[in-house]
Amino acid sequence: MASESSPKRDPVEPPQSRSPSPGPTESLTLRALVSTKEAGAIIGKAGKNVADLRDQTGVKAGVSKVIPGIHERVLTVTGSVEAVAKAYSLIIEQLVNSNLNNPPVSTPNVHTSIRLLISHDLTELKIKDIQDGSGARIAASEETLPQSTERIVEVQGSPESIGRAIEEIGQCLLEDWEKGLETVLYHPRPQHERHNRRGDGGSSYTGNSGAGRQTKNRTRSKRGSSNSGQPAPTTQNISIPSDMVGCIIGRSGTKITEIRRLSGSKISIAKAPHDDTGERMFTIFGTPEANEKALFLLYNQLESEKERRASREAQQEE
């Protein structure tokens, strides 16, 4: 088994779209959940294995950073459908051989599995047809993963059959790429960080691109009840560092428009920082349920931006 390199040297996830498929193109981004031990074998000493994988297949590939107390990491592979399938086949062969005491052997008869992360809206695949065509077995979990719309789709079989199944799954994802636009990505995190966003006050997201934390804001929500018995609209505030505002708004306002649509809340953004911290205030107005969803989507976008910046910094260091 190849030993895992230190967290500082690990190649982290490449920049990724909000969807497992980035749009009506031939490029596919497919993520999988791997153990810390498997991540070490995929990365290799000083990143050699993952670098070789990129050279052999032409994909962009990386593994999410180490999180203390978490024993799972996310593998991300981006490229053409064929290249992504080939990359996963090579990764699986590598994982199989890393668990053998003897020198690497032919793996056609080895039965193994890979846990793909697929959006809840993308799991209604032609599973039977894929199984018949690839020889692999596919099992989709019934529940989505915490704070995401992704679920685990486990593909079982030989590395070759898994590669064939992944290619067919990738084609299905690209054909239905529009369904992936609302995907909320899964990020492994400690249990205590899986916050319940609902609260009496607003929240403040502070820190730089490499770290962030949440604190209670002094501004309190306006609570009440409507005559119809339905929860009355409430107001919540969240402070965002100015250098992170652009990633939430998106080009021509596309991302903030999508968050408003998905949550059902009205979201307004202060044009200037509200104090000497340089943070800008986001005001969220809607039902408690809608506001909670809006906060979740906002924080998810911030976490993805943190990972994107960390990936860029790691690549610059290399």
Short mmCIF file of C-alpha atoms in Angstrom, two decimals:
data_model
loop_
_atom_site.label_atom_id
_atom_site.label_comp_id
_atom_site.label_asym_id
_atom_site.label_seq_id
_atom_site.Cartn_x
_atom_site.Cartn_y
_atom_site.Cartn_z
CA MET A 1 0.00 0.00 0.00
CA ALA A 2 1.41 3.38 -0.93
CA SER A 3 1.67 5.70 2.02
CA GLU A 4 -0.33 8.88 2.02
CA SER A 5 1.59 12.08 1.61
CA SER A 6 1.20 14.89 4.09
CA PRO A 7 -1.94 17.06 3.86
CA LYS A 8 0.09 20.02 2.67
CA ARG A 9 1.38 18.16 -0.37
CA ASP A 10 -1.86 16.36 -1.26
CA PRO A 11 -3.30 17.37 -4.61
CA VAL A 12 -6.77 18.58 -3.73
CA GLU A 13 -9.94 18.57 -5.74
CA PRO A 14 -9.79 20.42 -9.04
CA PRO A 15 -12.23 23.29 -9.55
CA GLN A 16 -15.63 21.74 -10.04
CA SER A 17 -19.02 22.75 -11.30
CA ARG A 18 -22.12 22.76 -9.15
CA SER A 19 -23.31 19.73 -11.06
CA PRO A 20 -21.82 16.29 -11.69
CA SER A 21 -22.07 17.23 -15.37
CA PRO A 22 -20.97 20.78 -16.21
CA GLY A 23 -23.33 21.39 -19.10
CA PRO A 24 -24.21 20.35 -22.63
CA THR A 25 -20.61 19.46 -23.50
CA GLU A 26 -18.54 16.31 -23.77
CA SER A 27 -16.93 16.95 -20.38
CA LEU A 28 -18.05 15.02 -17.31
CA THR A 29 -17.21 15.50 -13.64
CA LEU A 30 -17.76 12.34 -11.60
CA ARG A 31 -17.10 12.14 -7.87
CA ALA A 32 -16.65 9.13 -5.61
CA LEU A 33 -16.33 8.56 -1.89
CA VAL A 34 -13.10 6.82 -0.85
CA SER A 35 -11.54 5.95 2.48
CA THR A 36 -8.47 7.81 3.75
CA LYS A 37 -6.42 4.67 3.11
CA GLU A 38 -7.70 4.43 -0.47
CA ALA A 39 -6.99 8.11 -0.98
CA GLY A 40 -3.37 7.50 -0.02
CA ALA A 41 -3.06 4.76 -2.65
CA ILE A 42 -4.70 6.95 -5.29
CA ILE A 43 -2.42 9.90 -4.56
CA GLY A 44 0.78 7.93 -4.12
CA LYS A 45 4.03 9.15 -2.69
CA ALA A 46 4.44 12.88 -3.38
CA GLY A 47 1.39 12.69 -5.67
CA LYS A 48 3.05 10.36 -8.19
CA ASN A 49 0.10 8.02 -8.74
CA VAL A 50 -2.47 10.71 -9.40
CA ALA A 51 -0.01 12.54 -11.65
CA ASP A 52 0.54 9.35 -13.67
CA LEU A 53 -3.23 8.89 -13.91
CA ARG A 54 -3.63 12.36 -15.38
CA ASP A 55 -0.87 11.70 -17.90
CA GLN A 56 -2.31 8.33 -18.98
CA THR A 57 -5.93 9.43 -19.40
CA GLY A 58 -5.88 13.20 -19.86
CA VAL A 59 -8.35 13.74 -17.02
CA LYS A 60 -8.20 16.23 -14.20
CA ALA A 61 -8.18 14.28 -10.96
CA GLY A 62 -7.69 14.97 -7.28
CA VAL A 63 -8.76 14.08 -3.77
CA SER A 64 -10.30 16.41 -1.22
CA LYS A 65 -8.15 17.60 1.65
CA VAL A 66 -7.73 15.71 4.93
CA ILE A 67 -10.25 16.65 7.61
CA PRO A 68 -9.31 15.67 11.18
CA GLY A 69 -11.64 13.01 12.54
CA ILE A 70 -13.06 12.16 9.12
CA HIS A 71 -12.02 8.90 7.49
CA GLU A 72 -13.54 9.55 4.05
CA ARG A 73 -12.45 11.82 1.23
CA VAL A 74 -13.93 12.76 -2.12
CA LEU A 75 -12.25 11.70 -5.35
CA THR A 76 -13.06 13.98 -8.30
CA VAL A 77 -12.35 13.07 -11.93
CA THR A 78 -13.12 15.37 -14.88
CA GLY A 79 -12.73 14.70 -18.59
CA SER A 80 -14.48 13.05 -21.50
CA VAL A 81 -16.81 10.18 -20.62
CA GLU A 82 -14.37 7.63 -22.04
CA ALA A 83 -11.41 9.16 -20.21
CA VAL A 84 -13.27 9.32 -16.90
CA ALA A 85 -14.33 5.65 -17.24
CA LYS A 86 -10.76 4.63 -18.07
CA ALA A 87 -9.41 6.64 -15.13
CA TYR A 88 -11.78 4.94 -12.71
CA SER A 89 -10.85 1.52 -14.09
CA LEU A 90 -7.16 2.29 -13.49
CA ILE A 91 -7.90 3.64 -10.02
CA ILE A 92 -9.81 0.50 -9.09
CA GLU A 93 -7.02 -1.74 -10.39
CA GLN A 94 -4.58 0.31 -8.36
CA LEU A 95 -6.71 -0.06 -5.21
CA VAL A 96 -7.07 -3.81 -5.74
CA ASN A 97 -3.33 -4.30 -6.18
CA SER A 98 -2.53 -2.09 -3.20
CA ASN A 99 -4.45 -4.55 -1.02
CA LEU A 100 -2.58 -7.63 -2.33
CA ASN A 101 0.51 -8.92 -0.59
CA ASN A 102 1.86 -10.36 -3.82
CA PRO A 103 3.08 -8.37 -6.82
CA PRO A 104 0.37 -6.82 -9.06
CA VAL A 105 -1.71 -9.44 -10.86
CA SER A 106 -4.36 -9.55 -13.55
CA THR A 107 -7.64 -8.32 -12.07
CA PRO A 108 -10.46 -9.50 -14.41
CA ASN A 109 -11.72 -12.03 -11.85
CA VAL A 110 -11.38 -9.74 -8.84
CA HIS A 111 -14.68 -8.49 -7.44
CA THR A 112 -14.56 -5.01 -5.96
CA SER A 113 -16.62 -1.82 -5.84
CA ILE A 114 -16.57 1.96 -6.05
CA ARG A 115 -18.98 4.37 -4.34
CA LEU A 116 -20.01 7.09 -6.78
CA LEU A 117 -21.65 10.32 -5.61
CA ILE A 118 -24.67 10.99 -7.81
CA SER A 119 -27.29 13.70 -7.40
CA HIS A 120 -30.65 12.53 -6.11
CA ASP A 121 -32.19 13.84 -9.34
CA LEU A 122 -29.82 11.78 -11.47
CA THR A 123 -30.25 8.34 -9.95
CA GLU A 124 -33.25 7.25 -12.02
CA LEU A 125 -30.93 5.64 -14.52
CA LYS A 126 -31.59 2.61 -16.65
CA ILE A 127 -29.92 0.49 -14.02
CA LYS A 128 -31.01 -2.84 -15.44
CA ASP A 129 -29.77 -1.95 -18.93
CA ILE A 130 -26.44 -0.72 -17.53
CA GLN A 131 -26.02 -3.88 -15.48
CA ASP A 132 -26.83 -6.11 -18.47
CA GLY A 133 -24.48 -4.18 -20.74
CA SER A 134 -21.55 -3.89 -18.36
CA GLY A 135 -21.71 -7.01 -16.22
CA ALA A 136 -21.46 -4.86 -13.08
CA ARG A 137 -24.00 -4.62 -10.29
CA ILE A 138 -25.40 -1.24 -9.23
CA ALA A 139 -26.99 -0.37 -5.89
CA ALA A 140 -28.25 3.13 -5.09
CA SER A 141 -28.75 4.19 -1.47
CA GLU A 142 -32.25 5.24 -0.51
CA GLU A 143 -31.20 8.31 1.49
CA THR A 144 -29.28 11.34 0.34
CA LEU A 145 -26.07 12.20 2.17
CA PRO A 146 -26.16 14.86 4.93
CA GLN A 147 -26.69 18.43 3.75
CA SER A 148 -26.62 17.49 0.08
CA THR A 149 -28.75 16.16 -2.76
CA GLU A 150 -26.20 13.47 -3.56
CA ARG A 151 -26.51 9.79 -2.70
CA ILE A 152 -24.13 6.86 -2.96
CA VAL A 153 -24.43 4.71 -6.06
CA GLU A 154 -22.23 1.66 -5.51
CA VAL A 155 -20.94 -0.08 -8.63
CA GLN A 156 -19.70 -3.63 -8.00
CA GLY A 157 -17.74 -6.03 -10.20
CA SER A 158 -14.36 -6.37 -11.88
CA PRO A 159 -12.42 -3.19 -12.68
CA GLU A 160 -13.26 -3.68 -16.36
CA SER A 161 -17.00 -4.11 -15.79
CA ILE A 162 -17.06 -1.16 -13.41
CA GLY A 163 -15.33 0.95 -16.06
CA ARG A 164 -17.98 -0.03 -18.63
CA ALA A 165 -20.78 0.77 -16.17
CA ILE A 166 -19.25 4.14 -15.34
CA GLU A 167 -19.05 5.01 -19.04
CA GLU A 168 -22.76 4.25 -19.46
CA ILE A 169 -23.64 6.14 -16.27
CA GLY A 170 -21.60 9.09 -17.54
CA GLN A 171 -23.51 9.12 -20.81
CA CYS A 172 -26.79 9.19 -18.88
CA LEU A 173 -25.55 12.09 -16.74
CA LEU A 174 -24.52 14.10 -19.79
CA GLU A 175 -27.81 13.45 -21.53
CA ASP A 176 -29.70 14.74 -18.48
CA TRP A 177 -27.19 17.44 -17.58
CA GLU A 178 -29.90 20.03 -16.86
CA LYS A 179 -31.14 17.93 -13.93
CA GLY A 180 -27.76 18.35 -12.30
CA LEU A 181 -27.90 22.13 -12.15
CA GLU A 182 -29.57 22.08 -8.74
CA THR A 183 -27.12 19.60 -7.20
CA VAL A 184 -25.92 20.39 -3.68
CA LEU A 185 -22.56 18.63 -3.35
CA TYR A 186 -21.71 16.42 -0.40
CA HIS A 187 -18.74 17.48 1.72
CA PRO A 188 -17.53 15.09 4.46
CA ARG A 189 -17.33 17.00 7.72
CA PRO A 190 -17.34 16.34 11.48
CA GLN A 191 -20.74 15.76 13.03
CA HIS A 192 -20.57 18.94 15.11
CA GLU A 193 -20.17 21.01 11.94
CA ARG A 194 -23.40 19.71 10.41
CA HIS A 195 -25.18 22.79 11.67
CA ASN A 196 -28.87 23.28 12.02
CA ARG A 197 -29.07 26.61 10.27
CA ARG A 198 -32.33 27.62 11.94
CA GLY A 199 -31.82 30.02 14.82
CA ASP A 200 -32.94 33.24 16.41
CA GLY A 201 -30.20 35.32 14.87
CA GLY A 202 -28.43 35.76 11.65
CA SER A 203 -25.04 34.25 10.96
CA SER A 204 -21.66 35.59 10.06
CA TYR A 205 -19.32 33.75 7.75
CA THR A 206 -15.84 35.07 8.49
CA GLY A 207 -12.33 34.20 7.48
CA ASN A 208 -10.17 34.09 4.38
CA SER A 209 -10.20 31.71 1.45
CA GLY A 210 -8.46 29.01 3.45
CA ALA A 211 -10.66 28.93 6.52
CA GLY A 212 -14.03 30.05 7.74
CA ARG A 213 -16.21 29.94 10.80
CA GLN A 214 -19.73 30.86 11.73
CA THR A 215 -20.75 33.10 14.62
CA LYS A 216 -24.00 34.54 15.82
CA ASN A 217 -24.77 37.98 14.47
CA ARG A 218 -26.17 40.71 16.69
CA THR A 219 -29.10 41.21 14.36
CA ARG A 220 -32.08 39.13 15.49
CA SER A 221 -34.74 37.54 13.32
CA LYS A 222 -38.27 38.90 13.32
CA ARG A 223 -40.57 36.07 14.31
CA GLY A 224 -44.29 35.71 14.41
CA SER A 225 -47.19 33.68 13.07
CA SER A 226 -49.70 34.33 10.35
CA ASN A 227 -53.46 34.24 10.77
CA SER A 228 -53.64 31.21 8.48
CA GLY A 229 -51.58 29.13 10.87
CA GLN A 230 -48.65 29.04 8.45
CA PRO A 231 -45.24 30.22 9.71
CA ALA A 232 -44.90 33.95 9.25
CA PRO A 233 -42.02 35.25 7.13
CA THR A 234 -38.88 36.04 9.08
CA THR A 235 -35.77 38.06 8.37
CA GLN A 236 -32.27 36.69 8.84
CA ASN A 237 -28.91 38.27 8.15
CA ILE A 238 -25.59 36.78 7.16
CA SER A 239 -22.30 38.66 6.87
CA ILE A 240 -20.02 37.60 4.02
CA PRO A 241 -16.41 38.75 3.46
CA SER A 242 -16.30 41.10 0.49
CA ASP A 243 -13.85 38.88 -1.42
CA MET A 244 -16.35 36.01 -1.27
CA VAL A 245 -19.41 37.93 -2.43
CA GLY A 246 -18.67 37.48 -6.11
CA CYS A 247 -18.70 33.67 -5.86
CA ILE A 248 -22.21 33.79 -4.40
CA ILE A 249 -23.60 36.27 -6.90
CA GLY A 250 -22.08 34.53 -9.91
CA ARG A 251 -21.64 35.85 -13.41
CA SER A 252 -24.52 38.19 -14.26
CA GLY A 253 -26.15 37.19 -10.97
CA THR A 254 -26.83 33.61 -12.08
CA LYS A 255 -25.89 31.89 -8.79
CA ILE A 256 -27.77 34.19 -6.41
CA THR A 257 -30.79 34.00 -8.74
CA GLU A 258 -30.66 30.22 -8.54
CA ILE A 259 -30.39 30.28 -4.72
CA ARG A 260 -33.43 32.57 -4.55
CA ARG A 261 -35.38 30.27 -6.85
CA LEU A 262 -34.47 27.04 -5.04
CA SER A 263 -35.10 28.40 -1.55
CA GLY A 264 -38.12 30.60 -2.18
CA SER A 265 -36.59 33.36 -0.05
CA LYS A 266 -35.95 36.93 -1.06
CA ILE A 267 -32.26 37.79 -0.71
CA SER A 268 -30.88 41.32 -0.84
CA ILE A 269 -27.19 42.25 -0.72
CA ALA A 270 -25.74 45.41 0.77
CA LYS A 271 -23.78 47.45 -1.75
CA ALA A 272 -21.06 48.33 0.76
CA PRO A 273 -19.46 46.75 3.85
CA HIS A 274 -21.48 47.36 7.01
CA ASP A 275 -18.48 47.88 9.31
CA ASP A 276 -14.68 48.00 9.42
CA THR A 277 -14.41 44.22 8.99
CA GLY A 278 -15.10 44.65 5.28
CA GLU A 279 -18.05 42.26 5.36
CA ARG A 280 -21.24 42.79 3.41
CA MET A 281 -24.68 41.98 4.75
CA PHE A 282 -27.02 39.53 3.02
CA THR A 283 -30.63 39.92 4.18
CA ILE A 284 -32.84 36.86 3.75
CA PHE A 285 -36.63 37.17 3.98
CA GLY A 286 -39.05 34.25 3.82
CA THR A 287 -40.58 31.41 5.82
CA PRO A 288 -38.28 29.74 8.38
CA GLU A 289 -38.04 26.68 6.13
CA ALA A 290 -37.21 28.75 3.04
CA ASN A 291 -34.64 30.80 4.95
CA GLU A 292 -32.97 27.67 6.30
CA LYS A 293 -32.65 26.30 2.78
CA ALA A 294 -31.27 29.64 1.55
CA LEU A 295 -28.66 29.65 4.33
CA PHE A 296 -27.71 26.08 3.53
CA LEU A 297 -27.25 26.88 -0.17
CA LEU A 298 -25.23 30.01 0.65
CA TYR A 299 -22.90 28.13 3.00
CA ASN A 300 -22.54 25.29 0.52
CA GLN A 301 -21.49 27.77 -2.16
CA LEU A 302 -18.95 29.28 0.22
CA GLU A 303 -17.50 25.86 1.09
CA SER A 304 -17.12 25.02 -2.60
CA GLU A 305 -15.37 28.34 -3.21
CA LYS A 306 -12.98 27.64 -0.32
CA GLU A 307 -12.09 24.28 -1.84
CA ARG A 308 -11.65 25.83 -5.28
CA ARG A 309 -9.24 28.44 -3.91
CA ALA A 310 -7.36 25.85 -1.86
CA SER A 311 -6.97 23.75 -5.02
CA ARG A 312 -5.64 26.71 -6.95
CA GLU A 313 -3.16 27.55 -4.20
CA ALA A 314 -1.98 23.93 -4.06
CA GLN A 315 -1.44 23.88 -7.83
CA GLN A 316 0.54 27.12 -7.64
CA GLU A 317 2.74 25.62 -4.91
CA GLU A 318 3.41 22.58 -7.08
#
